[in-house]
Amino acid sequence: MSHVPRQIRLGAFLMQTGHHIAGWRHPGAQADAGSNFQHYVALARQAEAAHFDAIFLSDSSGIRGTDQASLARTARSDFFEPVTLLSALAAVTQKIGLIATVSTSFHEPYNVARKFASLDHISGGRAGWNLVTSSGRTEAQNFNRDELDEHALRYERATEFHDAVLRLWDSWEDDAFPRDKASGIYLDTAKLHLPDHRGKHFRIRGPLNVARSPQGRPVIVQAGASEAGRALAARTAEVIFVAHQTLEEAQAFYADIKNRLPAQERQPDDVKIMPGIFPVIGASLAEAEEKFEQLQELVDPAVGIALLSSTLGNVDLSGLAPDDPVPTLPETNGPKSRQQLLLDLARRDGLNVRQLYLRIAGARGHQQVVGTPSQVADFLQHWFENGAADGFNIMAPWLPGGLNDFIAHVVPELQRRKLFRTAYEGNTLREHLGLKRPAHPAAYPAYA
């Protein structure tokens, strides 16, 4: 049997007009991307033609931030509901995986299970669910709440939410629906497994009214890096999207997650770790740096401070001036790992408020790579081959141009190095990622 070398996994993280906070102002950006379906059709088809593993859509059940000055200058207030969008994109693509974010904080397991099982059927086995807990107070205020639940409680709920969704997805065995016209038997009730989930947060009888999906279950994606997030990821995730500032941080996270898996009766290959990468690409390093600086110059101070406030955990920075030092902050009830990452970055590099918001204006705390195609490929290869990543989630600075640059110039370089596929090996997201199709469990024990 011929040995197939380990290959980089690639996701295209599609953020409306691009990931740079001022990306919508770039001359080549699709300014109306948030409500332009054909924009997403073109991006999905381009990523599929380049043999990306998946496209990924983040989401929030609300507009983050209430500062009017920054809201007026930011392209983050109009965007499609992601499962709806991916269902439409499934009809105009054939191979590429389709991953959407849906929070466990303000949804119910039955609805989420039904949506993603349906997407998996519609797409022929290409669905993935990015399981997150909500981190914004403005989201809570859209669901009869004034504040978010405490961080620990959100993760406790998320863990049970995941378990309930899996039980619902396994309501039916793979061949439970013979639909035999001659005998008159539409379904084999012996192959029904009633979820009957009874936990602290949810009581769900079931079964799900969608047959078991082509992948057995959609792929589970997770993004938390706090201790609670790591514990949840080791138990539930098949793909982890994560942010790191240094190779050493990435290596430590990678080793920590892989080392936690045996206790969950899982193998290292059962989880793919894919850090976010924000690439700005030029024919020369000077050209790439010039492209990046042109974007940086478009960042309005009000937008930068509002972005910093949100990314640090929705803390009030309204009294700060851009040249002020980054203050000491109390621990957030929002995204704890991201707050710590940014505070560590500010202390390590001696950054003031302006310098810190400019540092995250594109990558949001993810790794930023500015250079030639070869330099970007060098970076990805180094992390991939040195225990820091199984692949990368590509965060284009502006869209469509930033993704086009990566596809046109970096993908061929990775292929030349035999680090990335030149054709899809299968049809489902699990096959693209090298993940096993889960067997149907004989039975679930009573939930405790």
mmCIF file with all atom_site columns, N, CA, C and O in Angstrom, residues 364-391:
data_model
loop_
_atom_site.group_PDB
_atom_site.id
_atom_site.type_symbol
_atom_site.label_atom_id
_atom_site.label_alt_id
_atom_site.label_comp_id
_atom_site.label_asym_id
_atom_site.label_entity_id
_atom_site.label_seq_id
_atom_site.pdbx_PDB_ins_code
_atom_site.Cartn_x
_atom_site.Cartn_y
_atom_site.Cartn_z
_atom_site.occupancy
_atom_site.B_iso_or_equiv
_atom_site.pdbx_formal_charge
_atom_site.auth_seq_id
_atom_site.auth_comp_id
_atom_site.auth_asym_id
_atom_site.auth_atom_id
_atom_site.pdbx_PDB_model_num
ATOM 1   N N  . ARG A 1 364 ? -7.556 39.803 14.560 1.00 0.00 ? 364 ARG A N  1
ATOM 2   C CA . ARG A 1 364 ? -8.345 39.622 15.789 1.00 0.00 ? 364 ARG A CA 1
ATOM 3   C C  . ARG A 1 364 ? -7.638 38.739 16.815 1.00 0.00 ? 364 ARG A C  1
ATOM 4   O O  . ARG A 1 364 ? -8.268 38.009 17.565 1.00 0.00 ? 364 ARG A O  1
ATOM 5   N N  . GLY A 1 365 ? -6.324 38.743 16.820 1.00 0.00 ? 365 GLY A N  1
ATOM 6   C CA . GLY A 1 365 ? -5.579 37.898 17.744 1.00 0.00 ? 365 GLY A CA 1
ATOM 7   C C  . GLY A 1 365 ? -5.061 36.626 17.112 1.00 0.00 ? 365 GLY A C  1
ATOM 8   O O  . GLY A 1 365 ? -4.281 35.899 17.725 1.00 0.00 ? 365 GLY A O  1
ATOM 9   N N  . HIS A 1 366 ? -5.499 36.338 15.876 1.00 0.00 ? 366 HIS A N  1
ATOM 10  C CA . HIS A 1 366 ? -4.949 35.203 15.145 1.00 0.00 ? 366 HIS A CA 1
ATOM 11  C C  . HIS A 1 366 ? -3.589 35.588 14.567 1.00 0.00 ? 366 HIS A C  1
ATOM 12  O O  . HIS A 1 366 ? -3.164 36.739 14.632 1.00 0.00 ? 366 HIS A O  1
ATOM 13  N N  . GLN A 1 367 ? -2.930 34.627 13.958 1.00 0.00 ? 367 GLN A N  1
ATOM 14  C CA . GLN A 1 367 ? -1.596 34.872 13.419 1.00 0.00 ? 367 GLN A CA 1
ATOM 15  C C  . GLN A 1 367 ? -1.691 35.650 12.107 1.00 0.00 ? 367 GLN A C  1
ATOM 16  O O  . GLN A 1 367 ? -2.476 35.323 11.226 1.00 0.00 ? 367 GLN A O  1
ATOM 17  N N  . GLN A 1 368 ? -0.890 36.686 11.995 1.00 0.00 ? 368 GLN A N  1
ATOM 18  C CA . GLN A 1 368 ? -0.868 37.570 10.828 1.00 0.00 ? 368 GLN A CA 1
ATOM 19  C C  . GLN A 1 368 ? 0.416  37.319 10.053 1.00 0.00 ? 368 GLN A C  1
ATOM 20  O O  . GLN A 1 368 ? 1.503  37.351 10.632 1.00 0.00 ? 368 GLN A O  1
ATOM 21  N N  . VAL A 1 369 ? 0.297  37.043 8.739  1.00 0.00 ? 369 VAL A N  1
ATOM 22  C CA . VAL A 1 369 ? 1.467  36.754 7.912  1.00 0.00 ? 369 VAL A CA 1
ATOM 23  C C  . VAL A 1 369 ? 1.443  37.682 6.708  1.00 0.00 ? 369 VAL A C  1
ATOM 24  O O  . VAL A 1 369 ? 0.525  37.620 5.887  1.00 0.00 ? 369 VAL A O  1
ATOM 25  N N  . VAL A 1 370 ? 2.419  38.541 6.613  1.00 0.00 ? 370 VAL A N  1
ATOM 26  C CA . VAL A 1 370 ? 2.516  39.507 5.525  1.00 0.00 ? 370 VAL A CA 1
ATOM 27  C C  . VAL A 1 370 ? 3.782  39.186 4.740  1.00 0.00 ? 370 VAL A C  1
ATOM 28  O O  . VAL A 1 370 ? 4.890  39.210 5.286  1.00 0.00 ? 370 VAL A O  1
ATOM 29  N N  . GLY A 1 371 ? 3.626  38.849 3.456  1.00 0.00 ? 371 GLY A N  1
ATOM 30  C CA . GLY A 1 371 ? 4.812  38.505 2.689  1.00 0.00 ? 371 GLY A CA 1
ATOM 31  C C  . GLY A 1 371 ? 4.493  37.964 1.313  1.00 0.00 ? 371 GLY A C  1
ATOM 32  O O  . GLY A 1 371 ? 3.363  38.067 0.820  1.00 0.00 ? 371 GLY A O  1
ATOM 33  N N  . THR A 1 372 ? 5.495  37.372 0.701  1.00 0.00 ? 372 THR A N  1
ATOM 34  C CA . THR A 1 372 ? 5.346  36.769 -0.621 1.00 0.00 ? 372 THR A CA 1
ATOM 35  C C  . THR A 1 372 ? 4.648  35.420 -0.490 1.00 0.00 ? 372 THR A C  1
ATOM 36  O O  . THR A 1 372 ? 4.549  34.863 0.616  1.00 0.00 ? 372 THR A O  1
ATOM 37  N N  . PRO A 1 373 ? 4.157  34.862 -1.605 1.00 0.00 ? 373 PRO A N  1
ATOM 38  C CA . PRO A 1 373 ? 3.566  33.523 -1.528 1.00 0.00 ? 373 PRO A CA 1
ATOM 39  C C  . PRO A 1 373 ? 4.496  32.494 -0.906 1.00 0.00 ? 373 PRO A C  1
ATOM 40  O O  . PRO A 1 373 ? 4.048  31.661 -0.105 1.00 0.00 ? 373 PRO A O  1
ATOM 41  N N  . SER A 1 374 ? 5.758  32.561 -1.245 1.00 0.00 ? 374 SER A N  1
ATOM 42  C CA . SER A 1 374 ? 6.717  31.612 -0.681 1.00 0.00 ? 374 SER A CA 1
ATOM 43  C C  . SER A 1 374 ? 6.867  31.807 0.821  1.00 0.00 ? 374 SER A C  1
ATOM 44  O O  . SER A 1 374 ? 6.947  30.824 1.584  1.00 0.00 ? 374 SER A O  1
ATOM 45  N N  . GLN A 1 375 ? 6.898  33.054 1.278  1.00 0.00 ? 375 GLN A N  1
ATOM 46  C CA . GLN A 1 375 ? 7.024  33.322 2.711  1.00 0.00 ? 375 GLN A CA 1
ATOM 47  C C  . GLN A 1 375 ? 5.793  32.857 3.480  1.00 0.00 ? 375 GLN A C  1
ATOM 48  O O  . GLN A 1 375 ? 5.900  32.313 4.578  1.00 0.00 ? 375 GLN A O  1
ATOM 49  N N  . VAL A 1 376 ? 4.608  33.079 2.911  1.00 0.00 ? 376 VAL A N  1
ATOM 50  C CA . VAL A 1 376 ? 3.387  32.604 3.557  1.00 0.00 ? 376 VAL A CA 1
ATOM 51  C C  . VAL A 1 376 ? 3.393  31.086 3.617  1.00 0.00 ? 376 VAL A C  1
ATOM 52  O O  . VAL A 1 376 ? 3.079  30.482 4.653  1.00 0.00 ? 376 VAL A O  1
ATOM 53  N N  . ALA A 1 377 ? 3.761  30.438 2.522  1.00 0.00 ? 377 ALA A N  1
ATOM 54  C CA . ALA A 1 377 ? 3.830  28.972 2.500  1.00 0.00 ? 377 ALA A CA 1
ATOM 55  C C  . ALA A 1 377 ? 4.875  28.458 3.486  1.00 0.00 ? 377 ALA A C  1
ATOM 56  O O  . ALA A 1 377 ? 4.658  27.434 4.149  1.00 0.00 ? 377 ALA A O  1
ATOM 57  N N  . ASP A 1 378 ? 6.003  29.156 3.595  1.00 0.00 ? 378 ASP A N  1
ATOM 58  C CA . ASP A 1 378 ? 7.032  28.769 4.576  1.00 0.00 ? 378 ASP A CA 1
ATOM 59  C C  . ASP A 1 378 ? 6.454  28.754 5.985  1.00 0.00 ? 378 ASP A C  1
ATOM 60  O O  . ASP A 1 378 ? 6.713  27.843 6.780  1.00 0.00 ? 378 ASP A O  1
ATOM 61  N N  . PHE A 1 379 ? 5.690  29.801 6.303  1.00 0.00 ? 379 PHE A N  1
ATOM 62  C CA . PHE A 1 379 ? 5.101  29.905 7.636  1.00 0.00 ? 379 PHE A CA 1
ATOM 63  C C  . PHE A 1 379 ? 4.152  28.738 7.891  1.00 0.00 ? 379 PHE A C  1
ATOM 64  O O  . PHE A 1 379 ? 4.215  28.080 8.933  1.00 0.00 ? 379 PHE A O  1
ATOM 65  N N  . LEU A 1 380 ? 3.244  28.481 6.957  1.00 0.00 ? 380 LEU A N  1
ATOM 66  C CA . LEU A 1 380 ? 2.284  27.394 7.136  1.00 0.00 ? 380 LEU A CA 1
ATOM 67  C C  . LEU A 1 380 ? 3.009  26.053 7.265  1.00 0.00 ? 380 LEU A C  1
ATOM 68  O O  . LEU A 1 380 ? 2.657  25.228 8.123  1.00 0.00 ? 380 LEU A O  1
ATOM 69  N N  . GLN A 1 381 ? 3.999  25.843 6.437  1.00 0.00 ? 381 GLN A N  1
ATOM 70  C CA . GLN A 1 381 ? 4.730  24.575 6.480  1.00 0.00 ? 381 GLN A CA 1
ATOM 71  C C  . GLN A 1 381 ? 5.456  24.408 7.810  1.00 0.00 ? 381 GLN A C  1
ATOM 72  O O  . GLN A 1 381 ? 5.475  23.309 8.388  1.00 0.00 ? 381 GLN A O  1
ATOM 73  N N  . HIS A 1 382 ? 6.040  25.481 8.314  1.00 0.00 ? 382 HIS A N  1
ATOM 74  C CA . HIS A 1 382 ? 6.791  25.399 9.570  1.00 0.00 ? 382 HIS A CA 1
ATOM 75  C C  . HIS A 1 382 ? 5.876  25.022 10.732 1.00 0.00 ? 382 HIS A C  1
ATOM 76  O O  . HIS A 1 382 ? 6.208  24.144 11.536 1.00 0.00 ? 382 HIS A O  1
ATOM 77  N N  . TRP A 1 383 ? 4.724  25.663 10.827 1.00 0.00 ? 383 TRP A N  1
ATOM 78  C CA . TRP A 1 383 ? 3.781  25.329 11.899 1.00 0.00 ? 383 TRP A CA 1
ATOM 79  C C  . TRP A 1 383 ? 3.247  23.914 11.727 1.00 0.00 ? 383 TRP A C  1
ATOM 80  O O  . TRP A 1 383 ? 3.117  23.156 12.691 1.00 0.00 ? 383 TRP A O  1
ATOM 81  N N  . PHE A 1 384 ? 2.942  23.550 10.484 1.00 0.00 ? 384 PHE A N  1
ATOM 82  C CA . PHE A 1 384 ? 2.374  22.233 10.199 1.00 0.00 ? 384 PHE A CA 1
ATOM 83  C C  . PHE A 1 384 ? 3.361  21.115 10.535 1.00 0.00 ? 384 PHE A C  1
ATOM 84  O O  . PHE A 1 384 ? 2.959  20.078 11.084 1.00 0.00 ? 384 PHE A O  1
ATOM 85  N N  . GLU A 1 385 ? 4.618  21.317 10.226 1.00 0.00 ? 385 GLU A N  1
ATOM 86  C CA . GLU A 1 385 ? 5.610  20.259 10.406 1.00 0.00 ? 385 GLU A CA 1
ATOM 87  C C  . GLU A 1 385 ? 6.262  20.264 11.785 1.00 0.00 ? 385 GLU A C  1
ATOM 88  O O  . GLU A 1 385 ? 7.061  19.366 12.081 1.00 0.00 ? 385 GLU A O  1
ATOM 89  N N  . ASN A 1 386 ? 5.890  21.217 12.623 1.00 0.00 ? 386 ASN A N  1
ATOM 90  C CA . ASN A 1 386 ? 6.517  21.319 13.938 1.00 0.00 ? 386 ASN A CA 1
ATOM 91  C C  . ASN A 1 386 ? 5.499  21.293 15.071 1.00 0.00 ? 386 ASN A C  1
ATOM 92  O O  . ASN A 1 386 ? 5.655  21.983 16.090 1.00 0.00 ? 386 ASN A O  1
ATOM 93  N N  . GLY A 1 387 ? 4.472  20.491 14.922 1.00 0.00 ? 387 GLY A N  1
ATOM 94  C CA . GLY A 1 387 ? 3.550  20.204 16.016 1.00 0.00 ? 387 GLY A CA 1
ATOM 95  C C  . GLY A 1 387 ? 2.717  21.375 16.481 1.00 0.00 ? 387 GLY A C  1
ATOM 96  O O  . GLY A 1 387 ? 2.415  21.489 17.674 1.00 0.00 ? 387 GLY A O  1
ATOM 97  N N  . ALA A 1 388 ? 2.312  22.252 15.540 1.00 0.00 ? 388 ALA A N  1
ATOM 98  C CA . ALA A 1 388 ? 1.489  23.403 15.921 1.00 0.00 ? 388 ALA A CA 1
ATOM 99  C C  . ALA A 1 388 ? 0.136  23.411 15.245 1.00 0.00 ? 388 ALA A C  1
ATOM 100 O O  . ALA A 1 388 ? -0.756 24.152 15.680 1.00 0.00 ? 388 ALA A O  1
ATOM 101 N N  . ALA A 1 389 ? -0.046 22.619 14.180 1.00 0.00 ? 389 ALA A N  1
ATOM 102 C CA . ALA A 1 389 ? -1.296 22.700 13.414 1.00 0.00 ? 389 ALA A CA 1
ATOM 103 C C  . ALA A 1 389 ? -1.456 21.485 12.528 1.00 0.00 ? 389 ALA A C  1
ATOM 104 O O  . ALA A 1 389 ? -0.470 20.897 12.057 1.00 0.00 ? 389 ALA A O  1
ATOM 105 N N  . ASP A 1 390 ? -2.716 21.126 12.287 1.00 0.00 ? 390 ASP A N  1
ATOM 106 C CA . ASP A 1 390 ? -3.057 20.135 11.258 1.00 0.00 ? 390 ASP A CA 1
ATOM 107 C C  . ASP A 1 390 ? -3.519 20.821 9.981  1.00 0.00 ? 390 ASP A C  1
ATOM 108 O O  . ASP A 1 390 ? -3.635 20.181 8.938  1.00 0.00 ? 390 ASP A O  1
ATOM 109 N N  . GLY A 1 391 ? -3.806 22.086 10.083 1.00 0.00 ? 391 GLY A N  1
ATOM 110 C CA . GLY A 1 391 ? -4.273 22.871 8.946  1.00 0.00 ? 391 GLY A CA 1
ATOM 111 C C  . GLY A 1 391 ? -4.525 24.286 9.404  1.00 0.00 ? 391 GLY A C  1
ATOM 112 O O  . GLY A 1 391 ? -4.164 24.664 10.535 1.00 0.00 ? 391 GLY A O  1
#
